[in-house]
CSV table of C-alpha atoms and ligand atoms in Angstrom, one decimal:
chain,number,residue,atom,x,y,z
A,1,MET,CA,0.0,0.0,0.0
A,2,THR,CA,1.2,3.5,-0.8
A,3,ARG,CA,1.9,6.1,1.9
A,4,GLY,CA,-1.4,8.0,0.8
A,5,GLY,CA,-3.4,4.7,0.8
A,6,ARG,CA,-2.2,3.9,4.3
A,7,TRP,CA,-3.2,7.3,5.6
A,8,VAL,CA,-6.8,6.8,4.1
A,9,ALA,CA,-7.1,3.3,5.6
A,10,LYS,CA,-5.9,4.5,9.0
A,11,PHE,CA,-8.4,7.4,8.9
A,12,LEU,CA,-11.3,5.1,8.0
A,13,LEU,CA,-10.3,2.6,10.6
A,14,THR,CA,-9.7,4.9,13.6
A,15,SER,CA,-12.2,7.7,13.0
A,16,VAL,CA,-14.8,6.9,10.3
A,17,LEU,CA,-15.6,3.2,11.1
A,18,PRO,CA,-16.2,3.8,14.9
A,19,ILE,CA,-18.6,6.7,14.1
A,20,LEU,CA,-20.4,4.7,11.4
A,21,CYS,CA,-20.8,1.7,13.7
A,22,LEU,CA,-22.3,3.9,16.5
A,23,ALA,CA,-24.5,5.6,13.9
A,24,ALA,CA,-25.7,2.2,12.7
A,25,LEU,CA,-26.5,1.1,16.2
A,26,ALA,CA,-28.5,4.4,16.8
A,27,TRP,CA,-30.4,3.9,13.5
A,28,LEU,CA,-31.5,0.4,14.6
A,29,SER,CA,-32.5,1.4,18.1
A,30,HIS,CA,-33.8,5.0,17.7
A,31,GLY,CA,-34.2,5.6,14.0
A,32,PRO,CA,-32.4,7.6,11.3
A,33,ALA,CA,-32.6,11.0,12.9
A,34,TRP,CA,-30.5,9.8,15.9
A,35,ALA,CA,-28.1,8.1,13.5
A,36,TRP,CA,-27.5,11.4,11.6
A,37,ALA,CA,-27.1,13.3,14.8
A,38,LEU,CA,-24.6,10.9,16.3
A,39,ALA,CA,-22.5,10.8,13.1
A,40,THR,CA,-22.4,14.6,12.8
A,41,LEU,CA,-21.4,14.9,16.4
A,42,GLY,CA,-18.7,12.2,16.0
A,43,PHE,CA,-17.1,14.0,13.0
A,44,CYS,CA,-17.2,17.3,14.7
A,45,LEU,CA,-15.4,15.8,17.7
A,46,VAL,CA,-12.7,14.3,15.5
A,47,ALA,CA,-12.2,17.7,13.8
A,48,MET,CA,-12.0,19.5,17.1
A,49,VAL,CA,-9.4,17.1,18.5
A,50,ARG,CA,-7.2,17.4,15.4
A,51,SER,CA,-7.6,21.2,15.4
A,52,ARG,CA,-6.6,21.4,19.1
A,53,GLN,CA,-3.5,19.3,18.4
A,54,LEU,CA,-2.5,21.4,15.5
A,55,SER,CA,-2.8,24.6,17.5
A,56,MET,CA,-0.7,23.1,20.4
A,57,LEU,CA,1.9,22.0,17.9
A,58,ASP,CA,2.0,25.5,16.4
A,59,ALA,CA,2.5,27.1,19.8
A,60,TRP,CA,5.3,24.5,20.7
A,61,LEU,CA,7.1,25.2,17.4
A,62,ASP,CA,7.0,29.0,18.3
A,63,ALA,CA,8.3,28.3,21.8
A,64,PRO,CA,12.1,28.7,22.5
A,65,ASP,CA,14.5,25.8,21.6
A,66,GLY,CA,14.5,22.9,23.9
A,67,SER,CA,11.1,23.4,25.5
A,68,GLU,CA,9.1,20.2,26.2
A,69,PRO,CA,6.2,19.4,23.9
A,70,PRO,CA,2.8,19.6,25.6
A,71,ALA,CA,1.7,16.2,27.1
A,72,SER,CA,-1.3,15.6,24.9
A,73,VAL,CA,0.8,16.5,21.8
A,74,ALA,CA,3.6,14.3,22.9
A,75,GLY,CA,1.0,11.6,23.6
A,76,GLY,CA,0.3,11.4,19.9
A,77,LYS,CA,2.6,9.0,18.1
A,78,VAL,CA,3.3,11.5,15.3
A,79,PHE,CA,4.3,14.2,17.7
A,80,ARG,CA,6.5,11.8,19.7
A,81,LYS,CA,8.3,11.0,16.5
A,82,LEU,CA,8.6,14.7,15.7
A,83,THR,CA,10.0,15.4,19.1
A,84,ARG,CA,12.6,12.6,18.8
A,85,LYS,CA,13.7,13.9,15.4
A,86,LEU,CA,14.0,17.5,16.6
A,87,ARG,CA,16.1,16.3,19.6
A,88,GLN,CA,18.4,14.3,17.3
A,89,ASP,CA,18.9,17.4,15.1
A,90,LEU,CA,19.6,19.5,18.2
A,91,ARG,CA,22.2,17.0,19.4
A,92,GLY,CA,23.8,16.9,15.9
A,93,ARG,CA,23.9,20.7,15.9
A,94,GLU,CA,25.6,20.7,19.4
A,95,VAL,CA,28.2,18.2,18.2
A,96,VAL,CA,29.0,20.3,15.1
A,97,GLU,CA,29.2,23.5,17.3
A,98,ALA,CA,31.5,21.8,19.8
A,99,ARG,CA,33.8,20.6,16.9
A,100,LEU,CA,33.8,24.1,15.5
A,101,ARG,CA,34.6,25.5,18.9
A,102,SER,CA,37.6,23.2,19.5
A,103,PHE,CA,38.8,23.9,15.9
A,104,ARG,CA,38.6,27.7,16.7
A,105,GLU,CA,40.5,27.1,19.9
A,106,ALA,CA,43.2,25.1,18.1
A,107,MET,CA,43.6,27.8,15.5
A,108,ASP,CA,43.8,30.4,18.2
A,109,ALA,CA,46.6,28.5,19.8
A,110,VAL,CA,48.6,28.5,16.6
A,111,PRO,CA,51.4,31.1,16.9
A,112,ASP,CA,51.2,32.0,13.2
A,113,GLY,CA,48.6,34.5,12.1
A,114,LEU,CA,46.0,33.0,9.7
A,115,VAL,CA,43.5,35.0,7.7
A,116,ILE,CA,41.1,33.7,5.0
A,117,LEU,CA,40.2,36.1,2.2
A,118,ASP,CA,37.8,35.9,-0.6
A,119,SER,CA,38.6,36.8,-4.2
A,120,SER,CA,38.0,40.5,-3.5
A,121,HIS,CA,40.3,40.3,-0.4
A,122,GLN,CA,37.4,40.6,2.1
A,123,ILE,CA,38.2,39.0,5.5
A,124,HIS,CA,36.2,35.8,6.1
A,125,TRP,CA,37.9,34.5,9.1
A,126,SER,CA,41.1,35.0,11.1
A,127,ASN,CA,42.7,33.6,14.2
A,128,ARG,CA,44.0,35.3,17.4
A,129,ALA,CA,47.6,35.6,16.3
A,130,ALA,CA,46.5,37.6,13.2
A,131,GLY,CA,45.2,40.2,15.7
A,132,ALA,CA,48.6,40.6,17.2
A,133,HIS,CA,50.4,40.5,13.9
A,134,LEU,CA,48.2,42.4,11.5
A,135,GLY,CA,45.7,44.1,13.8
A,136,ILE,CA,42.8,42.1,12.5
A,137,ARG,CA,40.1,41.3,15.0
A,138,LEU,CA,36.8,39.3,14.5
A,139,PRO,CA,33.9,39.9,14.5
A,140,ARG,CA,34.8,43.6,14.1
A,141,ASP,CA,36.7,43.2,10.8
A,142,THR,CA,34.6,40.4,9.2
A,143,GLY,CA,34.0,41.5,5.6
A,144,ALA,CA,36.5,44.3,5.7
A,145,ILE,CA,39.0,44.6,2.9
A,146,ILE,CA,42.4,43.6,4.3
A,147,GLU,CA,44.3,46.3,2.4
A,148,HIS,CA,42.2,48.9,4.3
A,149,LEU,CA,43.5,47.5,7.6
A,150,VAL,CA,47.1,46.7,6.8
A,151,ARG,CA,48.4,49.8,5.2
A,152,THR,CA,52.1,49.0,5.1
A,153,PRO,CA,53.4,50.2,1.7
A,154,GLY,CA,53.9,47.3,-0.7
A,155,PHE,CA,51.5,45.0,1.1
A,156,ALA,CA,48.6,45.5,-1.4
A,157,GLU,CA,50.9,44.8,-4.3
A,158,TYR,CA,52.3,41.7,-2.7
A,159,LEU,CA,48.8,40.4,-1.9
A,160,SER,CA,47.9,40.8,-5.6
A,161,SER,CA,50.9,39.0,-6.9
A,162,PRO,CA,52.6,37.1,-4.1
A,163,ASP,CA,56.2,35.8,-4.5
A,164,ALA,CA,56.3,32.1,-3.5
A,165,ASP,CA,60.0,32.3,-2.6
A,166,THR,CA,60.2,35.6,-0.8
A,167,PRO,CA,57.8,36.5,2.0
A,168,PHE,CA,56.7,40.1,2.5
A,169,VAL,CA,58.2,41.7,5.6
A,170,LEU,CA,56.2,44.1,7.8
A,171,GLN,CA,56.2,45.7,11.2
A,172,SER,CA,53.1,45.0,13.2
A,173,PRO,CA,50.5,47.9,13.0
A,174,ALA,CA,49.8,47.1,16.7
A,175,ALA,CA,53.4,47.0,18.1
A,176,ARG,CA,56.0,48.4,15.8
A,177,THR,CA,58.9,46.8,17.7
A,178,ARG,CA,58.0,43.4,16.2
A,179,VAL,CA,58.8,42.1,12.7
A,180,TYR,CA,56.6,39.7,10.7
A,181,THR,CA,56.9,37.9,7.4
A,182,VAL,CA,53.7,37.3,5.4
A,183,ARG,CA,53.1,34.6,2.8
A,184,VAL,CA,49.9,34.1,0.7
A,185,VAL,CA,48.7,30.6,-0.1
A,186,PRO,CA,45.9,29.9,-2.6
A,187,LEU,CA,42.8,28.3,-0.9
A,188,GLY,CA,40.4,26.5,-3.2
A,189,GLU,CA,39.5,28.2,-6.5
A,190,ARG,CA,39.2,31.8,-5.4
A,191,ASN,CA,40.1,32.2,-1.8
A,192,LYS,CA,43.4,33.0,-0.2
A,193,LEU,CA,45.1,32.1,3.1
A,194,VAL,CA,47.4,34.8,4.5
A,195,VAL,CA,50.0,33.4,6.9
A,196,SER,CA,52.0,35.7,9.1
A,197,LEU,CA,55.0,34.6,11.1
A,198,ASP,CA,56.7,36.5,14.0
A,199,VAL,CA,60.4,36.6,13.1
A,200,THR,CA,61.4,39.3,15.7
A,201,ASP,CA,63.5,36.9,17.8
A,202,ALA,CA,65.0,35.1,14.8
A,203,ARG,CA,66.1,38.5,13.4
A,204,ARG,CA,67.5,39.6,16.7
A,205,VAL,CA,69.5,36.4,17.0
A,206,GLU,CA,70.7,36.8,13.4
A,207,SER,CA,71.7,40.5,14.1
A,208,MET,CA,73.5,39.5,17.3
A,209,ARG,CA,75.3,36.7,15.4
A,210,SER,CA,76.5,39.1,12.7
A,211,THR,CA,77.5,41.8,15.2
A,212,PHE,CA,79.5,39.2,17.1
A,213,VAL,CA,81.3,38.0,14.0
A,214,ALA,CA,82.0,41.6,13.0
A,215,ASN,CA,83.4,42.2,16.6
A,216,VAL,CA,85.6,39.1,16.6
A,217,SER,CA,86.9,40.0,13.2
A,218,HIS,CA,87.7,43.5,14.2
A,219,GLU,CA,89.3,42.4,17.5
A,220,LEU,CA,91.6,39.9,15.6
A,221,ARG,CA,92.3,42.3,12.7
A,222,THR,CA,94.0,45.0,14.8
A,223,PRO,CA,96.8,42.7,16.3
A,224,LEU,CA,97.1,40.8,13.0
A,225,THR,CA,97.6,44.0,11.1
A,226,VAL,CA,100.4,45.0,13.5
A,227,VAL,CA,102.1,41.6,13.3
A,228,SER,CA,101.9,41.5,9.5
A,229,GLY,CA,103.3,45.1,9.3
A,230,PHE,CA,106.3,44.0,11.4
A,231,LEU,CA,106.8,40.8,9.4
A,232,GLU,CA,107.1,42.9,6.2
A,233,HIS,CA,110.1,44.8,7.8
A,234,PHE,CA,111.6,41.5,8.9
A,235,ALA,CA,111.5,40.1,5.4
A,236,GLU,CA,113.5,43.1,4.0
A,237,ASP,CA,117.2,42.5,4.3
A,238,GLY,CA,119.3,45.1,6.1
A,239,VAL,CA,116.3,47.4,7.0
A,240,LEU,CA,116.3,46.6,10.7
A,241,ASP,CA,119.3,46.5,13.1
A,242,THR,CA,119.5,44.0,15.9
A,243,GLU,CA,117.9,46.3,18.5
A,244,GLN,CA,114.9,47.1,16.3
A,245,ARG,CA,114.5,43.4,15.5
A,246,GLN,CA,114.3,42.7,19.2
A,247,GLN,CA,111.9,45.5,19.8
A,248,PHE,CA,109.6,44.4,16.9
A,249,ALA,CA,109.7,40.8,18.1
A,250,ARG,CA,108.6,41.9,21.5
A,251,LEU,CA,105.7,43.9,20.1
A,252,MET,CA,104.7,41.0,17.9
A,253,SER,CA,104.8,38.7,20.9
A,254,ASP,CA,102.5,41.1,22.8
A,255,GLN,CA,100.0,41.2,19.9
A,256,THR,CA,100.1,37.4,19.7
A,257,ALA,CA,99.5,37.1,23.4
A,258,ARG,CA,96.5,39.4,22.9
A,259,MET,CA,95.1,37.2,20.2
A,260,LEU,CA,95.6,34.1,22.4
A,261,THR,CA,93.8,35.8,25.3
A,262,LEU,CA,90.9,36.7,23.0
A,263,VAL,CA,90.6,33.2,21.6
A,264,ASP,CA,90.8,31.7,25.1
A,265,ASP,CA,88.0,34.1,26.2
A,266,LEU,CA,85.9,33.2,23.2
A,267,LEU,CA,86.3,29.5,23.8
A,268,THR,CA,85.4,29.9,27.5
A,269,LEU,CA,82.3,31.9,26.5
A,270,SER,CA,81.2,29.4,23.9
A,271,ARG,CA,81.7,26.5,26.4
A,272,LEU,CA,79.7,28.3,29.0
A,273,GLU,CA,76.9,29.1,26.5
A,274,ALA,CA,76.8,25.5,25.3
A,275,GLU,CA,76.1,23.9,28.7
A,276,ASP,CA,73.4,25.0,31.2
A,277,ALA,CA,75.2,23.9,34.4
A,278,PRO,CA,78.8,23.3,35.5
A,279,ALA,CA,80.2,19.7,34.9
A,280,SER,CA,80.8,19.3,38.7
A,281,GLU,CA,80.2,21.1,41.9
A,282,GLU,CA,82.0,21.0,45.2
A,283,ASP,CA,82.2,22.9,48.5
A,284,VAL,CA,84.4,25.8,47.8
A,285,ASP,CA,86.6,27.1,50.6
A,286,MET,CA,86.2,30.8,50.2
A,287,ALA,CA,89.0,31.7,52.6
A,288,ASP,CA,91.4,29.7,50.3
A,289,LEU,CA,89.9,31.1,47.1
A,290,LEU,CA,90.2,34.7,48.4
A,291,ALA,CA,93.8,34.1,49.4
A,292,GLN,CA,94.5,33.0,45.8
A,293,LEU,CA,92.7,36.0,44.3
A,294,LEU,CA,94.7,38.3,46.5
A,295,ALA,CA,98.0,36.7,45.4
A,296,GLU,CA,97.0,37.0,41.7
A,297,GLY,CA,95.8,40.6,42.1
A,298,GLN,CA,99.1,41.6,43.8
A,299,SER,CA,101.0,40.0,40.9
A,300,LEU,CA,98.9,41.9,38.3
A,301,SER,CA,99.1,45.2,40.2
A,302,GLU,CA,102.9,45.0,40.7
A,303,GLY,CA,102.6,47.0,43.8
A,304,ARG,CA,100.7,50.0,42.3
A,305,HIS,CA,97.6,49.4,44.4
A,306,ARG,CA,96.7,48.7,48.0
A,307,LEU,CA,94.8,45.3,48.1
A,308,ALA,CA,92.8,44.0,51.1
A,309,VAL,CA,90.8,40.9,51.7
A,310,SER,CA,88.1,40.1,54.2
A,311,CYS,CA,86.4,36.7,54.5
A,312,GLU,CA,83.5,36.0,56.9
A,313,GLY,CA,81.1,33.0,56.9
A,314,PRO,CA,80.8,29.6,55.5
A,315,GLY,CA,81.9,28.6,51.9
A,316,VAL,CA,79.7,28.2,48.9
A,317,ARG,CA,78.7,25.2,46.8
A,318,GLY,CA,79.7,25.5,43.2
A,319,ASN,CA,82.4,24.9,40.5
A,320,ARG,CA,85.6,26.2,42.0
A,321,LYS,CA,87.3,26.7,38.6
A,322,GLU,CA,84.4,28.7,37.2
A,323,LEU,CA,84.0,30.8,40.4
A,324,HIS,CA,87.7,31.5,40.4
A,325,SER,CA,87.5,32.6,36.8
A,326,ALA,CA,84.4,34.9,37.5
A,327,PHE,CA,85.9,36.5,40.7
A,328,GLY,CA,89.3,36.7,39.1
A,329,ASN,CA,87.8,38.7,36.2
A,330,LEU,CA,86.2,41.2,38.7
A,331,VAL,CA,89.5,41.6,40.6
A,332,SER,CA,91.5,42.0,37.4
A,333,ASN,CA,89.0,44.7,36.2
A,334,ALA,CA,89.3,46.5,39.5
A,335,ILE,CA,93.1,46.7,39.1
A,336,ARG,CA,93.0,47.6,35.4
A,337,TYR,CA,90.5,50.4,35.9
A,338,THR,CA,92.0,51.9,39.0
A,339,PRO,CA,94.9,54.3,38.6
A,340,ALA,CA,98.1,53.7,40.6
A,341,GLY,CA,97.8,54.5,44.3
A,342,GLY,CA,94.2,53.4,44.4
A,343,SER,CA,92.8,50.8,46.7
A,344,ILE,CA,90.9,47.5,46.1
A,345,GLY,CA,88.9,45.5,48.6
A,346,ILE,CA,87.9,41.9,48.1
A,347,GLU,CA,85.2,40.6,50.5
A,348,TRP,CA,83.1,37.5,51.3
A,349,ARG,CA,80.2,38.0,53.7
A,350,VAL,CA,77.4,35.9,54.9
A,351,ARG,CA,74.6,37.8,56.8
A,352,ASP,CA,71.1,36.4,57.4
A,353,ASP,CA,71.6,33.7,54.8
A,354,VAL,CA,72.6,36.2,52.2
A,355,ALA,CA,76.1,35.3,50.8
A,356,THR,CA,77.9,38.1,49.0
A,357,PHE,CA,81.2,38.3,47.2
A,358,SER,CA,82.2,41.8,46.4
A,359,VAL,CA,85.1,43.7,44.8
A,360,ARG,CA,85.3,47.4,45.6
A,361,ASP,CA,87.8,49.8,43.9
A,362,SER,CA,88.6,53.5,44.0
A,363,GLY,CA,89.0,53.6,40.2
A,364,VAL,CA,87.7,55.5,37.2
A,365,GLY,CA,84.0,54.4,37.8
A,366,ILE,CA,81.3,53.8,35.2
A,367,ALA,CA,78.6,56.4,34.2
A,368,ALA,CA,75.1,55.3,34.9
A,369,GLU,CA,74.0,55.0,31.3
A,370,HIS,CA,76.7,52.3,30.6
A,371,LEU,CA,75.9,50.1,33.6
A,372,PRO,CA,73.0,48.0,32.0
A,373,ARG,CA,75.3,47.2,29.0
A,374,VAL,CA,78.7,46.4,30.5
A,375,THR,CA,78.0,42.6,30.7
A,376,GLU,CA,77.3,42.5,26.9
A,377,ARG,CA,80.0,40.9,24.8
A,378,PHE,CA,82.6,43.4,23.5
A,379,TYR,CA,80.9,46.3,25.2
A,380,ARG,CA,83.5,48.8,26.6
A,381,VAL,CA,83.0,52.2,28.2
A,382,ASP,CA,86.5,53.3,27.2
A,383,ARG,CA,87.8,51.2,24.3
A,384,GLY,CA,91.3,52.7,24.5
A,385,ARG,CA,91.8,52.0,28.2
A,386,SER,CA,90.4,48.4,27.8
A,387,ARG,CA,92.9,47.7,25.0
A,388,GLU,CA,95.8,49.3,26.8
A,389,THR,CA,95.3,47.1,29.8
A,390,GLY,CA,94.9,43.9,27.8
A,391,GLY,CA,91.1,43.7,28.0
A,392,THR,CA,89.1,41.6,25.5
A,393,GLY,CA,85.7,43.1,26.2
A,394,LEU,CA,84.5,39.6,27.2
A,395,GLY,CA,85.4,39.5,30.9
A,396,LEU,CA,82.0,40.6,32.3
A,397,ALA,CA,80.1,38.5,29.8
A,398,ILE,CA,82.0,35.5,31.1
A,399,VAL,CA,81.2,36.6,34.7
A,400,LYS,CA,77.5,36.9,33.9
A,401,HIS,CA,77.3,33.4,32.4
A,402,ILE,CA,79.1,31.8,35.3
A,403,LEU,CA,76.9,33.5,37.8
A,404,LEU,CA,73.8,32.4,35.9
A,405,ARG,CA,75.0,28.8,36.1
A,406,HIS,CA,75.3,29.3,39.9
A,407,GLN,CA,71.9,31.1,40.2
A,408,ALA,CA,73.7,34.1,41.5
A,409,SER,CA,73.1,37.7,40.6
A,410,LEU,CA,75.4,40.6,39.8
A,411,ALA,CA,74.8,44.2,41.1
A,412,ILE,CA,77.1,47.1,40.1
A,413,GLU,CA,77.3,50.4,42.0
A,414,SER,CA,79.6,53.0,40.5
A,415,GLU,CA,80.3,56.7,40.3
A,416,VAL,CA,82.6,58.3,37.8
A,417,GLY,CA,85.9,59.3,39.4
A,418,GLU,CA,85.0,57.7,42.7
A,419,GLY,CA,85.1,53.9,42.0
A,420,SER,CA,82.9,50.9,41.6
A,421,THR,CA,81.6,48.0,43.6
A,422,PHE,CA,80.7,44.7,41.9
A,423,ARG,CA,78.6,42.6,44.2
A,424,VAL,CA,77.7,38.9,43.6
A,425,VAL,CA,74.8,37.5,45.6
A,426,PHE,CA,74.3,33.7,45.9
A,427,PRO,CA,71.0,32.0,46.9
A,428,ALA,CA,70.9,30.7,50.5
A,429,TRP,CA,70.8,27.1,49.4
A,430,ARG,CA,74.3,27.4,47.9
A,431,LEU,CA,75.8,28.0,51.4
A,432,GLN,CA,77.8,25.3,53.1
A,433,PRO,CA,76.3,24.3,56.4
A,434,ALA,CA,79.6,24.6,58.3
A,435,VAL,CA,81.5,27.8,58.9
A,436,SER,CA,84.7,27.6,56.8
A,437,GLY,CA,86.9,30.1,58.6
A,438,ALA,CA,87.9,33.7,58.3
A,439,ALA,CA,90.9,35.6,56.8
B,1,LIG,P1,87.3,44.5,29.3
B,1,LIG,O1,88.1,43.4,28.8
B,1,LIG,O2,87.2,45.6,28.2
B,1,LIG,O3,87.7,45.0,30.6
B,1,LIG,P2,84.9,43.6,30.5
B,1,LIG,O4,83.8,42.8,29.9
B,1,LIG,O5,85.6,43.0,31.6
B,1,LIG,O6,85.8,44.0,29.3
B,1,LIG,O7,84.3,45.0,31.0
B,1,LIG,C1,83.5,45.7,30.1
B,1,LIG,C2,83.7,47.2,30.4
B,1,LIG,O8,83.2,47.6,31.6
B,1,LIG,C3,85.1,47.6,30.4
B,1,LIG,O9,85.6,47.9,29.1
B,1,LIG,C4,85.1,48.8,31.2
B,1,LIG,O10,84.8,49.9,30.5
B,1,LIG,C5,84.0,48.6,32.2
B,1,LIG,N1,84.5,48.1,33.5
B,1,LIG,C6,84.5,46.8,34.0
B,1,LIG,N2,85.0,46.8,35.2
B,1,LIG,C7,85.2,48.1,35.6
B,1,LIG,C8,85.7,48.7,36.8
B,1,LIG,N3,86.0,48.0,37.9
B,1,LIG,N4,85.8,50.0,36.8
B,1,LIG,C9,85.5,50.7,35.7
B,1,LIG,N5,85.0,50.2,34.6
B,1,LIG,C10,84.9,48.9,34.5
């Protein structure tokens, strides 16, 4: 039977037949008038029930999503089916919405900026990173033309004919200190995907690397030029007498020693940068270490300065060789930047669990604007003085790295013409439990 035929059969069986049976019984018992009256009443009742159900269904469909169907409507088989179907659709919609939400969250977590454009460059969708990179925010910018928002010169031209090999470079409209590269990828037939990448850190590293290479080349070039100049004279017969030869040989030896010191410092720095922590640690006897620093300082000063040492409190846990190198650099700087007759104090103090190593000098001092930069590689306040005294410009960079590996911090107080104090503070847990003696 067809769907239409089934409907007619059902209607006849459930509504028409019972009414006709009742009408037939009324005819037999009370006559035709009663039969007609009963049949009319029956059909009116059926029409009323159906009409009531339809109006309740209409009211339910107008009600907000998720409201329960009225009991009598739900009681009908058709309406129960309808309710089930609607619930299934609702569940399906919730699943799709949840998937869409997690997709959006995933796209927002991507560090690259993503923007989907249509053929006329109208923004259809973008993720969070695109907000930081290109200043695009949804829903505010949905439908906006991207060139109207990103106004960097050359961007519009790049968007129209992108170069697959070379990305477009722009500074963020939001924060001009950051640099981004932009690529355009075709998306389907007509759309485009704009991908932006934050390359600020990579560029900074690259610029630091090339500055470093330039600095090293410059540092090596000066002594090499001096040595090669002298060698030319050596090659010419009869130009130099014995005394001049000896003097030139001494100068060449000085320059070679300078290059060796520079290479040694570079190797130390690269080793320190390559590893996060010292290979080994031990309990360092500070009284012993300070005595060694004093002896080395006196040898470097050659009697031109007054050196004093004071040691109080337990020793420290760390790598003795590295700490010796860091503290030695501070002492050597104090001597090199303090004119003859000045004084230098080397001190180890532990007070209230705060362990401090300090070197104080009465030297030339450092102007405040240089203080934040003196631990940078090759940064010098007075280039001439540094060179004169055999400095490589790497001493404080080495100190900084060693202290980092010991979780210690460096504080510098200085006044031009008055002197400087370099203070190293260790965390309390690096202190040895027992008092190691005083000097
Ligand atoms: P350098 O080999 O040139 O001494 P450093 O890294 O040890 O390199 O120091 C960086 C710069 O900091 C020095 O060139 C110098 O200008 C300044 N400096 C370091 N220590 C002192 C100090 N005790 N007194 C004055 N200036 C100092």
